[in-house]
PDB file of C-alpha atoms in Angstrom:
ATOM      1  CA  MET A   1      91.771  78.383 115.358  1.00  0.00           C
ATOM      2  CA  ASN A   2      93.949  78.081 118.479  1.00  0.00           C
ATOM      3  CA  THR A   3      96.451  80.898 118.898  1.00  0.00           C
ATOM      4  CA  GLN A   4      97.673  83.365 121.496  1.00  0.00           C
ATOM      5  CA  ARG A   5      95.990  86.777 121.367  1.00  0.00           C
ATOM      6  CA  ARG A   6      95.539  89.878 123.499  1.00  0.00           C
ATOM      7  CA  ARG A   7      92.840  92.520 123.227  1.00  0.00           C
ATOM      8  CA  THR A   8      93.204  95.702 125.249  1.00  0.00           C
ATOM      9  CA  GLY A   9      92.172  99.352 125.195  1.00  0.00           C
ATOM     10  CA  ARG A  10      89.078 101.130 123.973  1.00  0.00           C
ATOM     11  CA  GLY A  11      88.246 103.032 120.816  1.00  0.00           C
ATOM     12  CA  GLU A  12      88.488 102.213 117.139  1.00  0.00           C
ATOM     13  CA  PRO A  13      89.428  98.624 116.213  1.00  0.00           C
ATOM     14  CA  LEU A  14      93.141  98.185 115.494  1.00  0.00           C
ATOM     15  CA  VAL A  15      94.922  94.944 114.569  1.00  0.00           C
ATOM     16  CA  LEU A  16      98.700  94.537 114.935  1.00  0.00           C
ATOM     17  CA  LEU A  17     100.569  91.944 112.838  1.00  0.00           C
ATOM     18  CA  HIS A  18     104.119  91.095 113.927  1.00  0.00           C
ATOM     19  CA  GLY A  19     107.145  90.097 111.839  1.00  0.00           C
ATOM     20  CA  VAL A  20     108.822  86.788 111.032  1.00  0.00           C
ATOM     21  CA  GLY A  21     110.240  84.842 113.961  1.00  0.00           C
ATOM     22  CA  LEU A  22     108.394  86.966 116.532  1.00  0.00           C
ATOM     23  CA  ASP A  23     104.997  86.835 118.249  1.00  0.00           C
ATOM     24  CA  HIS A  24     102.337  89.085 119.767  1.00  0.00           C
ATOM     25  CA  THR A  25     104.740  90.206 122.534  1.00  0.00           C
ATOM     26  CA  LEU A  26     106.606  92.297 119.953  1.00  0.00           C
ATOM     27  CA  TRP A  27     103.946  94.931 120.659  1.00  0.00           C
ATOM     28  CA  ASP A  28     104.468  95.113 124.440  1.00  0.00           C
ATOM     29  CA  ASP A  29     106.109  98.551 124.134  1.00  0.00           C
ATOM     30  CA  LEU A  30     103.698 100.051 121.593  1.00  0.00           C
ATOM     31  CA  ALA A  31     100.304  98.647 122.616  1.00  0.00           C
ATOM     32  CA  PRO A  32     100.016 100.538 125.950  1.00  0.00           C
ATOM     33  CA  LEU A  33     100.532 103.825 124.092  1.00  0.00           C
ATOM     34  CA  LEU A  34      97.685 102.987 121.699  1.00  0.00           C
ATOM     35  CA  GLU A  35      95.172 101.659 124.218  1.00  0.00           C
ATOM     36  CA  PRO A  36      93.700 105.078 125.191  1.00  0.00           C
ATOM     37  CA  ASP A  37      92.516 105.590 121.596  1.00  0.00           C
ATOM     38  CA  PHE A  38      92.185 102.102 120.108  1.00  0.00           C
ATOM     39  CA  ASP A  39      90.691  98.706 120.817  1.00  0.00           C
ATOM     40  CA  VAL A  40      93.959  96.857 120.165  1.00  0.00           C
ATOM     41  CA  LEU A  41      94.047  93.238 118.990  1.00  0.00           C
ATOM     42  CA  ARG A  42      97.370  91.438 118.607  1.00  0.00           C
ATOM     43  CA  TYR A  43      97.848  87.744 117.996  1.00  0.00           C
ATOM     44  CA  ASP A  44     100.433  85.141 116.996  1.00  0.00           C
ATOM     45  CA  LEU A  45     100.657  84.622 113.259  1.00  0.00           C
ATOM     46  CA  LEU A  46     100.589  81.077 111.905  1.00  0.00           C
ATOM     47  CA  GLY A  47     103.852  79.277 112.636  1.00  0.00           C
ATOM     48  CA  HIS A  48     104.733  81.652 115.475  1.00  0.00           C
ATOM     49  CA  GLY A  49     104.329  81.524 119.240  1.00  0.00           C
ATOM     50  CA  ALA A  50     101.298  79.452 120.238  1.00  0.00           C
ATOM     51  CA  ALA A  51      99.686  79.502 116.764  1.00  0.00           C
ATOM     52  CA  PRO A  52      99.400  76.328 114.661  1.00  0.00           C
ATOM     53  CA  ALA A  53     102.672  75.237 113.067  1.00  0.00           C
ATOM     54  CA  LEU A  54     103.498  75.740 109.408  1.00  0.00           C
ATOM     55  CA  ARG A  55     104.368  72.664 107.404  1.00  0.00           C
ATOM     56  CA  GLY A  56     105.621  72.869 103.836  1.00  0.00           C
ATOM     57  CA  GLN A  57     105.417  76.060 101.824  1.00  0.00           C
ATOM     58  CA  ALA A  58     103.696  78.958 103.593  1.00  0.00           C
ATOM     59  CA  ASP A  59     100.733  80.397 101.672  1.00  0.00           C
ATOM     60  CA  ILE A  60      99.688  84.031 102.046  1.00  0.00           C
ATOM     61  CA  GLN A  61      96.054  82.915 101.718  1.00  0.00           C
ATOM     62  CA  ASP A  62      96.328  81.041 105.022  1.00  0.00           C
ATOM     63  CA  PHE A  63      97.384  84.248 106.782  1.00  0.00           C
ATOM     64  CA  ILE A  64      94.502  86.105 105.122  1.00  0.00           C
ATOM     65  CA  ALA A  65      92.095  83.449 106.398  1.00  0.00           C
ATOM     66  CA  GLN A  66      93.609  83.739 109.878  1.00  0.00           C
ATOM     67  CA  LEU A  67      93.020  87.500 109.934  1.00  0.00           C
ATOM     68  CA  ASP A  68      89.452  86.955 108.717  1.00  0.00           C
ATOM     69  CA  ALA A  69      88.903  84.576 111.632  1.00  0.00           C
ATOM     70  CA  GLU A  70      90.400  87.005 114.154  1.00  0.00           C
ATOM     71  CA  LEU A  71      88.209  89.890 112.973  1.00  0.00           C
ATOM     72  CA  ASP A  72      85.146  87.654 113.087  1.00  0.00           C
ATOM     73  CA  ALA A  73      85.988  86.459 116.599  1.00  0.00           C
ATOM     74  CA  ALA A  74      86.399  90.063 117.741  1.00  0.00           C
ATOM     75  CA  GLY A  75      83.023  90.956 116.227  1.00  0.00           C
ATOM     76  CA  TRP A  76      84.586  93.508 113.895  1.00  0.00           C
ATOM     77  CA  GLN A  77      83.435  94.057 110.349  1.00  0.00           C
ATOM     78  CA  GLN A  78      86.258  96.529 109.740  1.00  0.00           C
ATOM     79  CA  ALA A  79      89.491  97.656 111.412  1.00  0.00           C
ATOM     80  CA  THR A  80      92.674  99.610 110.934  1.00  0.00           C
ATOM     81  CA  VAL A  81      95.439  97.082 110.253  1.00  0.00           C
ATOM     82  CA  LEU A  82      99.083  97.721 111.112  1.00  0.00           C
ATOM     83  CA  GLY A  83     101.595  95.228 109.743  1.00  0.00           C
ATOM     84  CA  TYR A  84     105.274  95.148 110.651  1.00  0.00           C
ATOM     85  CA  SER A  85     107.911  93.594 108.348  1.00  0.00           C
ATOM     86  CA  MET A  86     106.412  90.263 107.182  1.00  0.00           C
ATOM     87  CA  GLY A  87     103.205  91.389 108.863  1.00  0.00           C
ATOM     88  CA  GLY A  88     103.211  94.279 106.398  1.00  0.00           C
ATOM     89  CA  LEU A  89     103.165  91.864 103.462  1.00  0.00           C
ATOM     90  CA  ILE A  90     100.204  90.085 105.038  1.00  0.00           C
ATOM     91  CA  ALA A  91      98.415  93.342 105.848  1.00  0.00           C
ATOM     92  CA  GLY A  92      98.865  94.660 102.307  1.00  0.00           C
ATOM     93  CA  ALA A  93      97.663  91.440 100.713  1.00  0.00           C
ATOM     94  CA  TYR A  94      94.684  91.425 103.073  1.00  0.00           C
ATOM     95  CA  ALA A  95      93.733  95.028 102.288  1.00  0.00           C
ATOM     96  CA  ALA A  96      93.706  94.220  98.570  1.00  0.00           C
ATOM     97  CA  ALA A  97      91.741  90.992  99.009  1.00  0.00           C
ATOM     98  CA  ARG A  98      89.296  92.296 101.653  1.00  0.00           C
ATOM     99  CA  PRO A  99      88.883  96.038 100.985  1.00  0.00           C
ATOM    100  CA  ASP A 100      85.608  96.134 102.904  1.00  0.00           C
ATOM    101  CA  ARG A 101      87.340  94.996 106.107  1.00  0.00           C
ATOM    102  CA  VAL A 102      90.253  97.473 106.229  1.00  0.00           C
ATOM    103  CA  SER A 103      89.456 101.104 107.035  1.00  0.00           C
ATOM    104  CA  ARG A 104      93.104 102.192 107.084  1.00  0.00           C
ATOM    105  CA  LEU A 105      96.428 100.461 106.610  1.00  0.00           C
ATOM    106  CA  ALA A 106      99.811 101.074 108.229  1.00  0.00           C
ATOM    107  CA  LEU A 107     102.868  99.330 106.779  1.00  0.00           C
ATOM    108  CA  LEU A 108     105.801  99.499 109.155  1.00  0.00           C
ATOM    109  CA  SER A 109     109.337  98.455 108.120  1.00  0.00           C
ATOM    110  CA  THR A 110     107.901  96.609 105.122  1.00  0.00           C
ATOM    111  CA  VAL A 111     109.907  95.449 102.099  1.00  0.00           C
ATOM    112  CA  PHE A 112     108.949  96.496  98.586  1.00  0.00           C
ATOM    113  CA  ARG A 113     110.566  95.780  95.227  1.00  0.00           C
ATOM    114  CA  ARG A 114     113.987  94.664  96.395  1.00  0.00           C
ATOM    115  CA  THR A 115     116.815  95.362  93.971  1.00  0.00           C
ATOM    116  CA  GLN A 116     118.663  92.385  92.494  1.00  0.00           C
ATOM    117  CA  GLU A 117     121.378  92.836  95.104  1.00  0.00           C
ATOM    118  CA  GLU A 118     118.865  93.087  97.954  1.00  0.00           C
ATOM    119  CA  ALA A 119     116.980  90.022  96.718  1.00  0.00           C
ATOM    120  CA  ALA A 120     120.220  88.042  96.467  1.00  0.00           C
ATOM    121  CA  ALA A 121     121.188  89.054 100.004  1.00  0.00           C
ATOM    122  CA  VAL A 122     117.904  87.957 101.582  1.00  0.00           C
ATOM    123  CA  ARG A 123     117.964  84.684  99.637  1.00  0.00           C
ATOM    124  CA  ALA A 124     121.463  84.065 100.960  1.00  0.00           C
ATOM    125  CA  ARG A 125     120.222  84.664 104.504  1.00  0.00           C
ATOM    126  CA  LEU A 126     117.354  82.251 103.884  1.00  0.00           C
ATOM    127  CA  ALA A 127     119.767  79.575 102.661  1.00  0.00           C
ATOM    128  CA  SER A 128     122.083  80.040 105.628  1.00  0.00           C
ATOM    129  CA  ALA A 129     119.172  79.991 108.090  1.00  0.00           C
ATOM    130  CA  ALA A 130     118.596  76.321 107.303  1.00  0.00           C
ATOM    131  CA  THR A 131     122.111  75.330 108.403  1.00  0.00           C
ATOM    132  CA  GLN A 132     123.372  78.145 110.620  1.00  0.00           C
ATOM    133  CA  ASP A 133     123.529  77.745 114.393  1.00  0.00           C
ATOM    134  CA  PRO A 134     120.295  79.333 115.735  1.00  0.00           C
ATOM    135  CA  GLN A 135     122.106  81.384 118.371  1.00  0.00           C
ATOM    136  CA  GLU A 136     124.525  82.764 115.805  1.00  0.00           C
ATOM    137  CA  ALA A 137     121.657  83.542 113.424  1.00  0.00           C
ATOM    138  CA  ALA A 138     119.753  85.328 116.191  1.00  0.00           C
ATOM    139  CA  LYS A 139     122.768  87.492 117.041  1.00  0.00           C
ATOM    140  CA  VAL A 140     123.117  88.525 113.393  1.00  0.00           C
ATOM    141  CA  SER A 141     119.425  89.446 113.210  1.00  0.00           C
ATOM    142  CA  LEU A 142     119.555  91.490 116.404  1.00  0.00           C
ATOM    143  CA  THR A 143     122.515  93.468 115.092  1.00  0.00           C
ATOM    144  CA  ARG A 144     120.574  94.285 111.931  1.00  0.00           C
ATOM    145  CA  TRP A 145     117.393  95.130 113.813  1.00  0.00           C
ATOM    146  CA  PHE A 146     118.539  97.232 116.795  1.00  0.00           C
ATOM    147  CA  THR A 147     120.724 100.304 117.106  1.00  0.00           C
ATOM    148  CA  PRO A 148     123.844  99.856 119.262  1.00  0.00           C
ATOM    149  CA  ALA A 149     122.519 102.512 121.640  1.00  0.00           C
ATOM    150  CA  PHE A 150     119.309 100.569 122.313  1.00  0.00           C
ATOM    151  CA  GLN A 151     121.171  97.284 122.761  1.00  0.00           C
ATOM    152  CA  ALA A 152     123.328  98.970 125.400  1.00  0.00           C
ATOM    153  CA  ALA A 153     120.453 100.778 127.120  1.00  0.00           C
ATOM    154  CA  ARG A 154     117.903  97.928 127.227  1.00  0.00           C
ATOM    155  CA  PRO A 155     119.720  94.585 127.109  1.00  0.00           C
ATOM    156  CA  ALA A 156     116.861  92.770 128.866  1.00  0.00           C
ATOM    157  CA  ARG A 157     114.356  93.712 126.145  1.00  0.00           C
ATOM    158  CA  VAL A 158     116.804  92.686 123.421  1.00  0.00           C
ATOM    159  CA  ALA A 159     117.314  89.386 125.251  1.00  0.00           C
ATOM    160  CA  GLN A 160     113.542  88.794 125.225  1.00  0.00           C
ATOM    161  CA  ILE A 161     113.459  89.203 121.449  1.00  0.00           C
ATOM    162  CA  GLU A 162     116.479  86.911 121.128  1.00  0.00           C
ATOM    163  CA  GLN A 163     114.799  84.221 123.215  1.00  0.00           C
ATOM    164  CA  ARG A 164     111.675  84.485 121.085  1.00  0.00           C
ATOM    165  CA  LEU A 165     113.798  83.785 117.995  1.00  0.00           C
ATOM    166  CA  LEU A 166     115.452  80.795 119.675  1.00  0.00           C
ATOM    167  CA  ASP A 167     112.120  79.336 120.816  1.00  0.00           C
ATOM    168  CA  ASN A 168     110.698  79.125 117.297  1.00  0.00           C
ATOM    169  CA  ASP A 169     109.667  75.809 115.810  1.00  0.00           C
ATOM    170  CA  ARG A 170     112.428  75.386 113.246  1.00  0.00           C
ATOM    171  CA  GLU A 171     110.306  74.165 110.348  1.00  0.00           C
ATOM    172  CA  SER A 172     107.669  76.838 110.925  1.00  0.00           C
ATOM    173  CA  PHE A 173     110.301  79.574 111.084  1.00  0.00           C
ATOM    174  CA  LEU A 174     111.951  78.505 107.835  1.00  0.00           C
ATOM    175  CA  SER A 175     108.566  78.292 106.103  1.00  0.00           C
ATOM    176  CA  ALA A 176     107.581  81.791 107.250  1.00  0.00           C
ATOM    177  CA  TYR A 177     111.024  83.175 106.458  1.00  0.00           C
ATOM    178  CA  ALA A 178     110.770  81.800 102.920  1.00  0.00           C
ATOM    179  CA  LEU A 179     107.474  83.652 102.459  1.00  0.00           C
ATOM    180  CA  PHE A 180     109.138  86.844 103.669  1.00  0.00           C
ATOM    181  CA  ALA A 181     112.284  86.369 101.580  1.00  0.00           C
ATOM    182  CA  LEU A 182     110.596  85.254  98.367  1.00  0.00           C
ATOM    183  CA  GLY A 183     107.260  87.065  98.714  1.00  0.00           C
ATOM    184  CA  ASP A 184     108.479  90.434  97.475  1.00  0.00           C
ATOM    185  CA  PRO A 185     106.051  90.432  94.497  1.00  0.00           C
ATOM    186  CA  LEU A 186     103.032  90.077  96.795  1.00  0.00           C
ATOM    187  CA  LEU A 187     102.838  93.725  97.785  1.00  0.00           C
ATOM    188  CA  ALA A 188     103.706  95.007  94.309  1.00  0.00           C
ATOM    189  CA  GLN A 189     100.779  92.991  92.942  1.00  0.00           C
ATOM    190  CA  ALA A 190      98.433  94.102  95.721  1.00  0.00           C
ATOM    191  CA  ALA A 191      99.309  97.821  95.753  1.00  0.00           C
ATOM    192  CA  PRO A 192      96.998  99.038  92.941  1.00  0.00           C
ATOM    193  CA  ASP A 193      94.020  97.352  94.631  1.00  0.00           C
ATOM    194  CA  ILE A 194      94.522  98.885  98.073  1.00  0.00           C
ATOM    195  CA  ALA A 195      91.796 101.529  98.236  1.00  0.00           C
ATOM    196  CA  CYS A 196      92.100 102.726 101.832  1.00  0.00           C
ATOM    197  CA  PRO A 197      94.494 105.388 103.167  1.00  0.00           C
ATOM    198  CA  VAL A 198      97.951 103.992 103.944  1.00  0.00           C
ATOM    199  CA  LEU A 199     100.772 105.089 106.235  1.00  0.00           C
ATOM    200  CA  VAL A 200     104.167 103.700 105.187  1.00  0.00           C
ATOM    201  CA  MET A 201     106.988 104.080 107.691  1.00  0.00           C
ATOM    202  CA  THR A 202     110.534 102.831 108.254  1.00  0.00           C
ATOM    203  CA  GLY A 203     113.799 103.710 109.950  1.00  0.00           C
ATOM    204  CA  GLU A 204     116.452 105.792 108.233  1.00  0.00           C
ATOM    205  CA  ASN A 205     119.087 103.087 108.789  1.00  0.00           C
ATOM    206  CA  ASP A 206     116.915 100.018 108.205  1.00  0.00           C
ATOM    207  CA  VAL A 207     118.943  98.093 105.617  1.00  0.00           C
ATOM    208  CA  GLY A 208     116.277  95.456 104.959  1.00  0.00           C
ATOM    209  CA  SER A 209     113.244  97.746 104.654  1.00  0.00           C
ATOM    210  CA  ASN A 210     115.030 100.893 103.619  1.00  0.00           C
ATOM    211  CA  PRO A 211     113.675 104.414 102.959  1.00  0.00           C
ATOM    212  CA  ARG A 212     113.867 103.922  99.184  1.00  0.00           C
ATOM    213  CA  MET A 213     111.430 101.010  99.500  1.00  0.00           C
ATOM    214  CA  THR A 214     109.152 103.065 101.734  1.00  0.00           C
ATOM    215  CA  ARG A 215     108.982 105.956  99.282  1.00  0.00           C
ATOM    216  CA  GLU A 216     108.477 103.667  96.271  1.00  0.00           C
ATOM    217  CA  LEU A 217     105.725 101.796  98.092  1.00  0.00           C
ATOM    218  CA  ALA A 218     103.955 105.042  98.972  1.00  0.00           C
ATOM    219  CA  ARG A 219     104.133 106.141  95.327  1.00  0.00           C
ATOM    220  CA  ALA A 220     102.694 102.802  94.188  1.00  0.00           C
ATOM    221  CA  LEU A 221      99.643 103.124  96.439  1.00  0.00           C
ATOM    222  CA  PRO A 222      96.611 105.224  95.467  1.00  0.00           C
ATOM    223  CA  ARG A 223      96.364 106.997  98.854  1.00  0.00           C
ATOM    224  CA  ALA A 224      99.565 106.888 100.875  1.00  0.00           C
ATOM    225  CA  CYS A 225     102.066 108.974 102.801  1.00  0.00           C
ATOM    226  CA  ALA A 226     105.622 108.030 103.783  1.00  0.00           C
ATOM    227  CA  ARG A 227     107.506 108.696 107.002  1.00  0.00           C
ATOM    228  CA  VAL A 228     111.133 107.980 107.877  1.00  0.00           C
ATOM    229  CA  ALA A 229     112.332 107.884 111.496  1.00  0.00           C
ATOM    230  CA  PRO A 230     115.828 109.391 111.707  1.00  0.00           C
ATOM    231  CA  GLU A 231     118.732 107.194 112.826  1.00  0.00           C
ATOM    232  CA  GLN A 232     116.514 104.154 113.439  1.00  0.00           C
ATOM    233  CA  ARG A 233     116.935 100.581 112.217  1.00  0.00           C
ATOM    234  CA  HIS A 234     114.319  97.829 111.862  1.00  0.00           C
ATOM    235  CA  MET A 235     112.782  97.574 115.338  1.00  0.00           C
ATOM    236  CA  LEU A 236     110.685 100.736 115.342  1.00  0.00           C
ATOM    237  CA  PRO A 237     107.836  99.324 117.480  1.00  0.00           C
ATOM    238  CA  VAL A 238     110.335  98.385 120.191  1.00  0.00           C
ATOM    239  CA  GLU A 239     112.908 101.192 119.967  1.00  0.00           C
ATOM    240  CA  GLU A 240     110.582 104.074 119.068  1.00  0.00           C
ATOM    241  CA  PRO A 241     107.052 103.162 120.200  1.00  0.00           C
ATOM    242  CA  GLY A 242     106.271 106.792 120.973  1.00  0.00           C
ATOM    243  CA  THR A 243     107.215 107.879 117.457  1.00  0.00           C
ATOM    244  CA  VAL A 244     105.127 105.100 115.908  1.00  0.00           C
ATOM    245  CA  ALA A 245     102.130 105.813 118.161  1.00  0.00           C
ATOM    246  CA  ALA A 246     102.222 109.533 117.366  1.00  0.00           C
ATOM    247  CA  ALA A 247     102.496 108.869 113.633  1.00  0.00           C
ATOM    248  CA  LEU A 248      99.605 106.400 113.705  1.00  0.00           C
ATOM    249  CA  ARG A 249      97.405 108.682 115.787  1.00  0.00           C
ATOM    250  CA  SER A 250      98.040 111.613 113.447  1.00  0.00           C
ATOM    251  CA  PHE A 251      97.369 109.428 110.408  1.00  0.00           C
ATOM    252  CA  VAL A 252      94.097 108.097 111.796  1.00  0.00           C
ATOM    253  CA  SER A 253      92.929 111.600 112.727  1.00  0.00           C
ATOM    254  CA  ALA A 254      93.635 112.804 109.193  1.00  0.00           C
ATOM    255  CA  HIS A 255      91.671 109.910 107.660  1.00  0.00           C
ATOM    256  CA  PRO A 256      88.324 109.292 109.391  1.00  0.00           C
ATOM    257  CA  ALA A 257      86.958 105.803 108.873  1.00  0.00           C
ATOM    258  CA  GLN A 258      84.917 105.408 105.691  1.00  0.00           C
ATOM    259  CA  THR A 259      82.557 102.808 104.338  1.00  0.00           C
ATOM    260  CA  GLN A 260      83.781 100.724 101.427  1.00  0.00           C
ATOM    261  CA  SER A 261      81.450 102.522  99.017  1.00  0.00           C
ATOM    262  CA  THR A 262      82.973 105.841 100.067  1.00  0.00           C
ATOM    263  CA  GLN A 263      86.493 104.419  99.705  1.00  0.00           C
ATOM    264  CA  THR A 264      85.724 103.205  96.210  1.00  0.00           C
ATOM    265  CA  GLN A 265      84.285 106.576  95.181  1.00  0.00           C
ATOM    266  CA  THR A 266      87.310 108.400  96.654  1.00  0.00           C
ATOM    267  CA  THR A 267      89.712 106.117  94.811  1.00  0.00           C
ATOM    268  CA  LEU A 268      87.868 106.660  91.537  1.00  0.00           C
ATOM    269  CA  THR A 269      87.979 110.432  92.102  1.00  0.00           C
ATOM    270  CA  ASN A 270      91.689 110.340  92.912  1.00  0.00           C
ATOM    271  CA  SER A 271      92.316 108.229  89.815  1.00  0.00           C
ATOM    272  CA  THR A 272      90.449 110.712  87.632  1.00  0.00           C
ATOM    273  CA  GLN A 273      92.376 113.615  89.139  1.00  0.00           C
ATOM    274  CA  ALA A 274      95.661 111.772  88.617  1.00  0.00           C
ATOM    275  CA  ASP A 275      94.813 111.104  84.967  1.00  0.00           C
ATOM    276  CA  SER A 276      94.035 114.797  84.500  1.00  0.00           C
ATOM    277  CA  THR A 277      97.266 115.850  86.208  1.00  0.00           C
ATOM    278  CA  GLN A 278      99.370 113.453  84.129  1.00  0.00           C
ATOM    279  CA  ALA A 279      97.789 114.757  80.970  1.00  0.00           C
ATOM    280  CA  ASN A 280      98.892 118.289  81.825  1.00  0.00           C
ATOM    281  CA  SER A 281     102.273 117.675  83.416  1.00  0.00           C
ATOM    282  CA  ALA A 282     105.395 115.761  82.514  1.00  0.00           C
ATOM    283  CA  GLN A 283     106.544 115.680  86.151  1.00  0.00           C
ATOM    284  CA  PRO A 284     106.527 112.206  87.796  1.00  0.00           C
ATOM    285  CA  ASN A 285     104.250 111.586  90.746  1.00  0.00           C
ATOM    286  CA  SER A 286     105.943 111.466  94.127  1.00  0.00           C
ATOM    287  CA  ALA A 287     104.603 110.529  97.528  1.00  0.00           C
ATOM    288  CA  PRO A 288     104.934 112.984 100.406  1.00  0.00           C
ATOM    289  CA  THR A 289     107.724 112.105 102.798  1.00  0.00           C
ATOM    290  CA  HIS A 290     107.941 113.363 106.351  1.00  0.00           C
ATOM    291  CA  SER A 291     110.649 112.953 108.961  1.00  0.00           C
ATOM    292  CA  ALA A 292     109.501 111.599 112.302  1.00  0.00           C
ATOM    293  CA  LYS A 293     111.448 113.065 115.171  1.00  0.00           C
ATOM    294  CA  ALA A 294     113.298 110.315 117.014  1.00  0.00           C
TER     295      ALA A 294
END
């Protein structure tokens, strides 16, 4: 499969999956911080950058097959997978479908169980995207994604992201955006089958992938922790790469890579312990939440 990819660094295998309308250059700020500890692979998702175009309705299975092909090409049986925004939906679906290939999972700024109001809002944005002037649409997205302070401090980097949005193949973008906007059930369905350890992280002021979603997602996963970066919006890998790198490094250190048989046994043990706890307590389960210093 022809696509644009970069592989840098040395250490444990790590795959980075970008969000809708972006490409592998999203990770230009974060990847150098990870390269001392990880063999970092980043590539353009289908319908983005130099990857094959999307025509018709986007299918999550095609993105799963693409990740399979990328791992095979890298010679990796297993890797840590970090998905951002729409990339988080793909990463979660992949971890459930291919548990033997994902040692750990990180879901960054990822949507989960939108409320009726949130679902209506993203559907409205999807509808307007088909008719709205691309430059106007890009400006609206950038305002949602970046803090005013970052836009003022690094206008050139924001302009790069804006140009990436404007360069998208229109049909591919709308197809991918529909998967993101309407694919909310994907992660809810996948969550119970994700056996590996999971880091779930978002920005305190991310209105699209808000802290409530992050905490609910962590609670829905068998082995997860949640982190919220204070005062941040959606673009954590660009605005706060140091915070993300530190969180990922700490998470990986706390969860050494395991074989699938070990993961399965751990999940069964955790499930048994949870059943025992629920039988002796009326308190609801809650996922740990930590604040990441901005």
